[in-house]
mmCIF file of C-alpha atoms and ligand atoms in Angstrom:
data_model
loop_
_atom_site.group_PDB
_atom_site.id
_atom_site.type_symbol
_atom_site.label_atom_id
_atom_site.label_comp_id
_atom_site.label_asym_id
_atom_site.label_seq_id
_atom_site.Cartn_x
_atom_site.Cartn_y
_atom_site.Cartn_z
ATOM 1 C CA UNK A 1 126.099 21.161 133.149
ATOM 2 C CA UNK A 2 129.053 20.546 135.331
ATOM 3 C CA UNK A 3 129.002 18.142 138.069
ATOM 4 C CA UNK A 4 129.439 18.889 141.633
ATOM 5 C CA UNK A 5 130.109 15.539 142.754
ATOM 6 C CA UNK A 6 131.482 12.504 140.898
ATOM 7 C CA UNK A 7 131.771 8.933 142.330
ATOM 8 C CA UNK A 8 134.141 6.733 140.224
ATOM 9 C CA UNK A 9 133.783 3.032 140.476
ATOM 10 C CA UNK A 10 133.430 2.884 144.379
ATOM 11 C CA UNK A 11 133.806 -0.550 145.948
ATOM 12 C CA UNK A 12 133.593 -1.284 149.518
ATOM 13 C CA UNK A 13 133.612 -4.851 151.255
ATOM 14 C CA UNK A 14 133.235 -5.623 154.876
ATOM 15 C CA UNK A 15 135.161 -8.829 155.227
ATOM 16 C CA UNK A 16 133.809 -11.340 152.509
ATOM 17 C CA UNK A 17 130.637 -8.991 151.974
ATOM 18 C CA UNK A 18 130.664 -6.636 149.219
ATOM 19 C CA UNK A 19 128.254 -3.628 150.168
ATOM 20 C CA UNK A 20 129.149 -1.641 147.295
ATOM 21 C CA UNK A 21 130.462 -2.824 143.907
ATOM 22 C CA UNK A 22 131.746 -0.452 141.521
ATOM 23 C CA UNK A 23 129.169 2.289 141.570
ATOM 24 C CA UNK A 24 129.870 5.375 139.904
ATOM 25 C CA UNK A 25 127.514 8.515 139.781
ATOM 26 C CA UNK A 26 127.348 12.045 138.543
ATOM 27 C CA UNK A 27 125.748 14.685 140.400
ATOM 28 C CA UNK A 28 125.321 17.725 138.357
ATOM 29 C CA UNK A 29 125.614 21.365 140.233
ATOM 30 C CA UNK A 30 122.345 22.690 141.452
ATOM 31 C CA UNK A 31 120.179 19.408 141.095
ATOM 32 C CA UNK A 32 118.460 17.490 143.723
ATOM 33 C CA UNK A 33 119.702 13.669 143.215
ATOM 34 C CA UNK A 34 117.781 10.992 144.345
ATOM 35 C CA UNK A 35 119.723 7.669 145.606
ATOM 36 C CA UNK A 36 117.111 4.988 145.579
ATOM 37 C CA UNK A 37 117.179 1.512 146.540
ATOM 38 C CA UNK A 38 115.734 -1.151 149.012
ATOM 39 C CA UNK A 39 116.734 -1.576 152.366
ATOM 40 C CA UNK A 40 120.476 -2.800 152.773
ATOM 41 C CA UNK A 41 121.182 -1.814 148.632
ATOM 42 C CA UNK A 42 124.101 -0.015 149.894
ATOM 43 C CA UNK A 43 122.680 3.875 149.894
ATOM 44 C CA UNK A 44 124.112 4.663 153.105
ATOM 45 C CA UNK A 45 127.469 2.978 152.522
ATOM 46 C CA UNK A 46 128.318 5.310 149.560
ATOM 47 C CA UNK A 47 127.177 8.422 151.561
ATOM 48 C CA UNK A 48 129.463 7.555 154.062
ATOM 49 C CA UNK A 49 132.182 7.109 151.459
ATOM 50 C CA UNK A 50 130.972 10.440 150.242
ATOM 51 C CA UNK A 51 131.440 11.995 153.759
ATOM 52 C CA UNK A 52 134.819 10.386 154.300
ATOM 53 C CA UNK A 53 133.586 8.646 157.459
ATOM 54 C CA UNK A 54 134.465 5.259 155.670
ATOM 55 C CA UNK A 55 136.990 4.851 152.759
ATOM 56 C CA UNK A 56 136.253 2.675 149.948
ATOM 57 C CA UNK A 57 138.587 -0.089 149.106
ATOM 58 C CA UNK A 58 138.555 0.771 145.272
ATOM 59 C CA UNK A 59 137.413 3.931 143.323
ATOM 60 C CA UNK A 60 137.446 7.519 144.002
ATOM 61 C CA UNK A 61 135.187 10.890 144.638
ATOM 62 C CA UNK A 62 135.993 14.048 142.981
ATOM 63 C CA UNK A 63 134.119 17.291 144.521
ATOM 64 C CA UNK A 64 134.426 20.315 142.008
ATOM 65 C CA UNK A 65 136.929 18.246 140.193
ATOM 66 C CA UNK A 66 139.268 17.883 142.856
ATOM 67 C CA UNK A 67 139.767 14.481 144.624
ATOM 68 C CA UNK A 68 137.956 14.507 147.712
ATOM 69 C CA UNK A 69 140.194 15.622 150.995
ATOM 70 C CA UNK A 70 139.551 16.596 154.599
ATOM 71 C CA UNK A 71 139.309 20.186 153.862
ATOM 72 C CA UNK A 72 136.094 19.330 151.648
ATOM 73 C CA UNK A 73 134.033 17.930 154.810
ATOM 74 C CA UNK A 74 133.074 21.701 155.406
ATOM 75 C CA UNK A 75 131.498 22.065 152.035
ATOM 76 C CA UNK A 76 129.318 19.240 152.871
ATOM 77 C CA UNK A 77 126.121 19.495 155.070
ATOM 78 C CA UNK A 78 125.312 15.866 156.143
ATOM 79 C CA UNK A 79 122.420 14.603 158.063
ATOM 80 C CA UNK A 80 123.149 11.085 158.882
ATOM 81 C CA UNK A 81 120.782 8.115 159.038
ATOM 82 C CA UNK A 82 121.471 7.620 162.682
ATOM 83 C CA UNK A 83 120.443 10.683 164.232
ATOM 84 C CA UNK A 84 122.839 11.534 167.048
ATOM 85 C CA UNK A 85 122.059 14.846 169.365
ATOM 86 C CA UNK A 86 123.140 14.721 173.006
ATOM 87 C CA UNK A 87 120.277 13.834 174.785
ATOM 88 C CA UNK A 88 120.947 15.662 178.129
ATOM 89 C CA UNK A 89 122.209 19.327 176.338
ATOM 90 C CA UNK A 90 119.423 21.607 175.713
ATOM 91 C CA UNK A 91 118.104 22.302 172.504
ATOM 92 C CA UNK A 92 119.592 25.607 171.799
ATOM 93 C CA UNK A 93 122.794 25.141 173.572
ATOM 94 C CA UNK A 94 123.344 22.221 171.331
ATOM 95 C CA UNK A 95 122.409 23.766 167.921
ATOM 96 C CA UNK A 96 124.806 26.622 168.889
ATOM 97 C CA UNK A 97 127.523 24.216 169.775
ATOM 98 C CA UNK A 98 127.265 22.433 166.385
ATOM 99 C CA UNK A 99 126.650 25.542 164.465
ATOM 100 C CA UNK A 100 130.242 26.670 165.817
ATOM 101 C CA UNK A 101 132.047 23.602 165.208
ATOM 102 C CA UNK A 102 130.994 24.303 161.490
ATOM 103 C CA UNK A 103 132.999 27.430 161.494
ATOM 104 C CA UNK A 104 129.955 29.808 162.346
ATOM 105 C CA UNK A 105 130.854 32.562 164.579
ATOM 106 C CA UNK A 106 128.535 32.595 167.832
ATOM 107 C CA UNK A 107 126.713 35.673 166.818
ATOM 108 C CA UNK A 108 126.335 34.297 163.244
ATOM 109 C CA UNK A 109 125.060 30.933 164.863
ATOM 110 C CA UNK A 110 122.692 32.768 167.080
ATOM 111 C CA UNK A 111 121.241 34.670 164.093
ATOM 112 C CA UNK A 112 120.485 32.046 161.728
ATOM 113 C CA UNK A 113 119.392 29.601 164.307
ATOM 114 C CA UNK A 114 116.756 32.306 165.257
ATOM 115 C CA UNK A 115 115.756 32.429 161.658
ATOM 116 C CA UNK A 116 115.050 28.676 161.071
ATOM 117 C CA UNK A 117 113.529 28.512 164.521
ATOM 118 C CA UNK A 118 111.117 31.275 163.760
ATOM 119 C CA UNK A 119 110.582 29.312 160.278
ATOM 120 C CA UNK A 120 109.612 26.232 161.808
ATOM 121 C CA UNK A 121 108.035 27.689 164.762
ATOM 122 C CA UNK A 122 109.790 25.936 167.258
ATOM 123 C CA UNK A 123 111.491 28.841 169.005
ATOM 124 C CA UNK A 124 109.606 27.666 172.494
ATOM 125 C CA UNK A 125 111.844 24.420 172.117
ATOM 126 C CA UNK A 126 115.087 26.168 172.751
ATOM 127 C CA UNK A 127 115.343 25.369 176.626
ATOM 128 C CA UNK A 128 114.095 22.166 176.255
ATOM 129 C CA UNK A 129 116.293 19.127 176.707
ATOM 130 C CA UNK A 130 116.582 16.948 173.466
ATOM 131 C CA UNK A 131 115.535 13.942 175.534
ATOM 132 C CA UNK A 132 112.225 15.714 175.756
ATOM 133 C CA UNK A 133 111.675 16.024 172.080
ATOM 134 C CA UNK A 134 110.140 13.170 169.861
ATOM 135 C CA UNK A 135 112.060 11.493 167.173
ATOM 136 C CA UNK A 136 110.518 13.855 164.539
ATOM 137 C CA UNK A 137 111.180 16.923 166.545
ATOM 138 C CA UNK A 138 115.077 16.094 167.337
ATOM 139 C CA UNK A 139 115.183 15.264 163.819
ATOM 140 C CA UNK A 140 114.016 19.089 162.741
ATOM 141 C CA UNK A 141 116.818 20.243 164.945
ATOM 142 C CA UNK A 142 119.192 18.193 163.302
ATOM 143 C CA UNK A 143 118.084 19.385 159.736
ATOM 144 C CA UNK A 144 118.305 22.875 161.071
ATOM 145 C CA UNK A 145 122.044 22.246 161.884
ATOM 146 C CA UNK A 146 122.824 20.229 158.840
ATOM 147 C CA UNK A 147 122.047 23.383 156.402
ATOM 148 C CA UNK A 148 122.889 26.011 158.777
ATOM 149 C CA UNK A 149 126.341 26.760 157.801
ATOM 150 C CA UNK A 150 125.057 26.821 153.971
ATOM 151 C CA UNK A 151 127.511 24.029 152.533
ATOM 152 C CA UNK A 152 127.279 23.819 148.627
ATOM 153 C CA UNK A 153 126.662 20.097 149.109
ATOM 154 C CA UNK A 154 123.836 18.849 151.258
ATOM 155 C CA UNK A 155 123.563 15.038 151.761
ATOM 156 C CA UNK A 156 120.170 13.640 153.630
ATOM 157 C CA UNK A 157 120.234 9.982 154.641
ATOM 158 C CA UNK A 158 116.672 8.912 154.746
ATOM 159 C CA UNK A 159 115.844 12.412 155.579
ATOM 160 C CA UNK A 160 111.868 11.556 155.743
ATOM 161 C CA UNK A 161 111.987 8.489 157.891
ATOM 162 C CA UNK A 162 111.197 9.687 161.196
ATOM 163 C CA UNK A 163 108.482 12.375 159.837
ATOM 164 C CA UNK A 164 104.596 12.454 159.812
ATOM 165 C CA UNK A 165 103.446 13.556 156.296
ATOM 166 C CA UNK A 166 103.018 17.268 157.500
ATOM 167 C CA UNK A 167 106.465 17.357 158.637
ATOM 168 C CA UNK A 168 107.702 15.490 155.675
ATOM 169 C CA UNK A 169 106.212 17.950 153.833
ATOM 170 C CA UNK A 170 107.882 20.702 155.392
ATOM 171 C CA UNK A 171 111.142 19.271 154.538
ATOM 172 C CA UNK A 172 110.574 18.496 151.261
ATOM 173 C CA UNK A 173 109.550 22.348 150.735
ATOM 174 C CA UNK A 174 112.828 23.228 152.380
ATOM 175 C CA UNK A 175 115.144 21.061 150.296
ATOM 176 C CA UNK A 176 113.555 22.773 147.154
ATOM 177 C CA UNK A 177 114.067 26.104 148.416
ATOM 178 C CA UNK A 178 117.694 25.344 149.422
ATOM 179 C CA UNK A 179 117.852 24.021 145.798
ATOM 180 C CA UNK A 180 116.714 27.234 144.523
ATOM 181 C CA UNK A 181 119.259 29.200 146.313
ATOM 182 C CA UNK A 182 122.248 27.330 145.028
ATOM 183 C CA UNK A 183 122.579 24.153 147.040
ATOM 184 C CA UNK A 184 123.046 20.798 145.336
ATOM 185 C CA UNK A 185 121.480 18.173 147.115
ATOM 186 C CA UNK A 186 121.733 14.154 147.649
ATOM 187 C CA UNK A 187 119.015 12.402 149.617
ATOM 188 C CA UNK A 188 118.581 8.625 150.051
ATOM 189 C CA UNK A 189 115.204 6.930 150.420
ATOM 190 C CA UNK A 190 113.822 3.438 150.286
ATOM 191 C CA UNK A 191 110.417 5.045 149.805
ATOM 192 C CA UNK A 192 109.361 6.235 146.609
ATOM 193 C CA UNK A 193 107.031 9.205 147.927
ATOM 194 C CA UNK A 194 108.201 12.625 147.541
ATOM 195 C CA UNK A 195 110.799 11.314 144.958
ATOM 196 C CA UNK A 196 108.930 12.676 142.142
ATOM 197 C CA UNK A 197 108.253 16.037 143.083
ATOM 198 C CA UNK A 198 111.668 16.205 144.512
ATOM 199 C CA UNK A 199 114.207 14.931 142.182
ATOM 200 C CA UNK A 200 115.708 15.633 138.951
ATOM 201 C CA UNK A 201 118.078 13.136 138.631
ATOM 202 C CA UNK A 202 117.949 9.746 140.218
ATOM 203 C CA UNK A 203 120.255 6.368 140.921
ATOM 204 C CA UNK A 204 119.176 3.139 141.567
ATOM 205 C CA UNK A 205 120.994 1.099 143.485
ATOM 206 C CA UNK A 206 120.263 -2.633 144.404
ATOM 207 C CA UNK A 207 122.395 -5.340 145.778
ATOM 208 C CA UNK A 208 125.480 -3.093 146.127
ATOM 209 C CA UNK A 209 125.235 -2.236 142.578
ATOM 210 C CA UNK A 210 123.929 0.736 140.315
ATOM 211 C CA UNK A 211 121.341 -0.288 137.995
ATOM 212 C CA UNK A 212 119.649 2.854 136.916
ATOM 213 C CA UNK A 213 120.758 6.177 136.690
ATOM 214 C CA UNK A 214 119.894 9.402 134.860
ATOM 215 C CA UNK A 215 117.979 12.552 134.505
ATOM 216 C CA UNK A 216 114.297 11.673 135.803
ATOM 217 C CA UNK A 217 112.714 12.928 132.575
ATOM 218 C CA UNK A 218 115.025 10.810 130.625
ATOM 219 C CA UNK A 219 114.481 7.710 132.641
ATOM 220 C CA UNK A 220 110.425 8.263 132.437
ATOM 221 C CA UNK A 221 110.829 8.555 128.442
ATOM 222 C CA UNK A 222 113.021 5.188 128.532
ATOM 223 C CA UNK A 223 110.263 3.256 130.446
ATOM 224 C CA UNK A 224 107.273 5.003 128.718
ATOM 225 C CA UNK A 225 105.536 2.457 126.362
ATOM 226 C CA UNK A 226 103.359 4.888 123.890
ATOM 227 C CA UNK A 227 100.219 3.933 125.602
ATOM 228 C CA UNK A 228 97.318 5.893 125.934
ATOM 229 C CA UNK A 229 94.550 6.246 128.482
ATOM 230 C CA UNK A 230 91.360 6.755 126.982
ATOM 231 C CA UNK A 231 87.524 7.895 127.841
ATOM 232 C CA UNK A 232 85.208 7.405 124.831
ATOM 233 C CA UNK A 233 81.349 8.371 125.109
ATOM 234 C CA UNK A 234 79.248 5.997 122.779
ATOM 235 C CA UNK A 235 76.081 4.227 122.714
ATOM 236 C CA UNK A 236 77.698 1.354 121.114
ATOM 237 C CA UNK A 237 80.292 0.217 123.806
ATOM 238 C CA UNK A 238 81.038 -3.130 122.887
ATOM 239 C CA UNK A 239 80.870 -2.738 118.935
ATOM 240 C CA UNK A 240 83.498 0.130 119.526
ATOM 241 C CA UNK A 241 85.628 -2.301 121.768
ATOM 242 C CA UNK A 242 85.817 -4.775 119.426
ATOM 243 C CA UNK A 243 86.763 -2.443 116.349
ATOM 244 C CA UNK A 244 89.371 -0.916 118.315
ATOM 245 C CA UNK A 245 90.801 -4.049 119.577
ATOM 246 C CA UNK A 246 90.911 -5.241 116.119
ATOM 247 C CA UNK A 247 93.166 -2.250 115.067
ATOM 248 C CA UNK A 248 95.359 -1.525 118.274
ATOM 249 C CA UNK A 249 96.602 -3.080 121.337
ATOM 250 C CA UNK A 250 93.640 -2.475 123.646
ATOM 251 C CA UNK A 251 93.242 -3.499 127.362
ATOM 252 C CA UNK A 252 90.169 -1.863 129.618
ATOM 253 C CA UNK A 253 91.300 0.569 131.793
ATOM 254 C CA UNK A 254 90.315 1.516 135.333
ATOM 255 C CA UNK A 255 90.066 5.461 136.118
ATOM 256 C CA UNK A 256 87.113 7.224 138.149
ATOM 257 C CA UNK A 257 84.442 8.944 135.915
ATOM 258 C CA UNK A 258 81.476 10.777 136.646
ATOM 259 C CA UNK A 259 79.506 9.329 133.477
ATOM 260 C CA UNK A 260 79.676 6.046 131.835
ATOM 261 C CA UNK A 261 82.620 5.597 129.299
ATOM 262 C CA UNK A 262 84.248 3.162 127.649
ATOM 263 C CA UNK A 263 87.655 3.357 129.334
ATOM 264 C CA UNK A 264 90.741 1.808 127.618
ATOM 265 C CA UNK A 265 94.383 1.444 127.385
ATOM 266 C CA UNK A 266 95.718 1.613 123.956
ATOM 267 C CA UNK A 267 99.307 0.830 123.218
ATOM 268 C CA UNK A 268 100.539 2.335 119.796
ATOM 269 C CA UNK A 269 103.324 0.744 117.722
ATOM 270 C CA UNK A 270 106.145 2.930 117.084
ATOM 271 C CA UNK A 271 104.610 4.172 113.700
ATOM 272 C CA UNK A 272 101.573 5.183 114.859
ATOM 273 C CA UNK A 273 101.503 8.823 116.292
ATOM 274 C CA UNK A 274 99.286 9.762 119.043
ATOM 275 C CA UNK A 275 97.766 12.348 116.690
ATOM 276 C CA UNK A 276 96.609 9.621 114.593
ATOM 277 C CA UNK A 277 95.018 7.810 117.306
ATOM 278 C CA UNK A 278 93.258 10.659 118.802
ATOM 279 C CA UNK A 279 92.029 11.584 114.828
ATOM 280 C CA UNK A 280 90.867 7.763 114.539
ATOM 281 C CA UNK A 281 88.937 7.640 117.955
ATOM 282 C CA UNK A 282 87.180 11.202 117.594
ATOM 283 C CA UNK A 283 85.753 9.732 114.210
ATOM 284 C CA UNK A 284 83.932 6.967 116.204
ATOM 285 C CA UNK A 285 82.916 8.516 119.490
ATOM 286 C CA UNK A 286 83.490 11.705 121.642
ATOM 287 C CA UNK A 287 86.867 11.515 123.020
ATOM 288 C CA UNK A 288 86.521 12.662 126.658
ATOM 289 C CA UNK A 289 89.756 11.734 128.110
ATOM 290 C CA UNK A 290 93.263 11.371 126.444
ATOM 291 C CA UNK A 291 96.187 11.001 128.450
ATOM 292 C CA UNK A 292 99.700 9.352 127.664
ATOM 293 C CA UNK A 293 100.592 7.142 130.266
ATOM 294 C CA UNK A 294 103.996 7.940 131.993
ATOM 295 C CA UNK A 295 105.256 5.433 134.606
ATOM 296 C CA UNK A 296 105.849 6.691 138.143
ATOM 297 C CA UNK A 297 109.227 6.438 139.558
ATOM 298 C CA UNK A 298 107.856 3.750 141.950
ATOM 299 C CA UNK A 299 106.761 1.744 138.987
ATOM 300 C CA UNK A 300 110.178 2.043 137.280
ATOM 301 C CA UNK A 301 111.739 1.416 140.772
ATOM 302 C CA UNK A 302 109.656 -2.157 141.098
ATOM 303 C CA UNK A 303 110.060 -3.116 137.628
ATOM 304 C CA UNK A 304 113.979 -2.629 137.518
ATOM 305 C CA UNK A 305 114.459 -4.236 140.838
ATOM 306 C CA UNK A 306 112.161 -7.364 139.950
ATOM 307 C CA UNK A 307 113.950 -7.633 136.757
ATOM 308 C CA UNK A 308 117.406 -7.767 138.346
ATOM 309 C CA UNK A 309 116.389 -10.183 140.953
HETATM 310 P P1 ADP B 1 121.156 1.175 152.739
HETATM 311 O O1 ADP B 1 121.413 2.187 152.998
HETATM 312 O O2 ADP B 1 121.028 1.040 151.445
HETATM 313 O O3 ADP B 1 119.993 0.445 153.390
HETATM 314 P P2 ADP B 1 123.525 0.227 153.755
HETATM 315 O O4 ADP B 1 124.488 0.777 152.928
HETATM 316 O O5 ADP B 1 123.402 0.478 154.945
HETATM 317 O O6 ADP B 1 122.442 0.001 152.902
HETATM 318 O O7 ADP B 1 124.083 -1.223 153.594
HETATM 319 C C1 ADP B 1 124.385 -1.928 152.723
HETATM 320 C C2 ADP B 1 124.991 -3.701 153.052
HETATM 321 O O8 ADP B 1 126.185 -3.578 153.816
HETATM 322 C C3 ADP B 1 123.899 -4.176 154.305
HETATM 323 O O9 ADP B 1 123.822 -5.613 153.951
HETATM 324 C C4 ADP B 1 124.704 -3.787 155.419
HETATM 325 O O10 ADP B 1 124.541 -5.080 156.622
HETATM 326 C C5 ADP B 1 126.302 -3.861 155.042
HETATM 327 N N1 ADP B 1 127.038 -3.078 155.930
HETATM 328 C C6 ADP B 1 126.810 -1.818 156.074
HETATM 329 N N2 ADP B 1 127.652 -1.156 157.025
HETATM 330 C C7 ADP B 1 128.533 -2.229 157.437
HETATM 331 C C8 ADP B 1 129.474 -2.581 158.585
HETATM 332 N N3 ADP B 1 130.044 -1.682 159.007
HETATM 333 N N4 ADP B 1 129.846 -3.960 158.692
HETATM 334 C C9 ADP B 1 129.516 -4.760 158.023
HETATM 335 N N5 ADP B 1 128.526 -4.641 157.226
HETATM 336 C C10 ADP B 1 128.107 -3.520 156.903
HETATM 337 MG MG1 MG B 2 120.789 3.465 154.598
#
């Protein structure tokens, strides 16, 4: 898959402090790319470089294989972390103004805004002043303005931070739909909720460096450890535990069940397959649960960051 955006070895210094150190990322066309990392990692700095708000001290950015230039700004929809709307302007007036700045005619802007305001059920906000809106409400308006001109690249810096869970979910679904309609999406977050359902690619930034990047499925494959969570029905719990413990790497597992089960996590060596384990277990007990343990992005995030301390 071709890349829509490529950052090569970007470095950014603020005085003696290096906010970004040789960071490269590749964002495939049509993907949702999660830029993950703790507070202060350098995510916003990288996003500001991509949006040509700051220049990198070293490195370069390519959009569709072209070196980034001012004309590319219209190809990018950007929701900044510091959401800035004019507080005393009315919602509709301001949305129309911003839409026209992005090159839409007034008529087009009105039509598209109507569509989005209807969709979000906020038509009655049109004549309110921005200062009358809560943070989350204003953020919804800004989200609309960001996507309205249908740019090929959308960049959301911490898009969920001002939202309650219900509205965060609305935004998550919209991001998925925008991707399905052909946009490429980059979003940053320091919180791992939503990442699993949204991203197909991630990059993990920590202390100004990229420490992990890839397709979510590949990253998970790399971090899984051939471990299976099993639930067994037996009338010889202790005996079976000992037998299995002699043969495999076994620890007790903790999951909710409605009946009494022997609950275990079993890690296999590279030479043993899940089928072999299942065959062995089914001779000894009734197997009522058999799941491969796949690490969550949150677990991978914490593990990788802790190891990089
Ligand atoms: P993140 O978005 O991952 O939380 P940022 O990119 O905002 O992190 O910041 C990375 C680091 O760079 C932080 O330590 C921040 O204080 C510093 N930084 C960002 N912008 C500036 C600036 N304009 N001047 C000085 N330091 C800055
Ligand atoms: Mg930030």
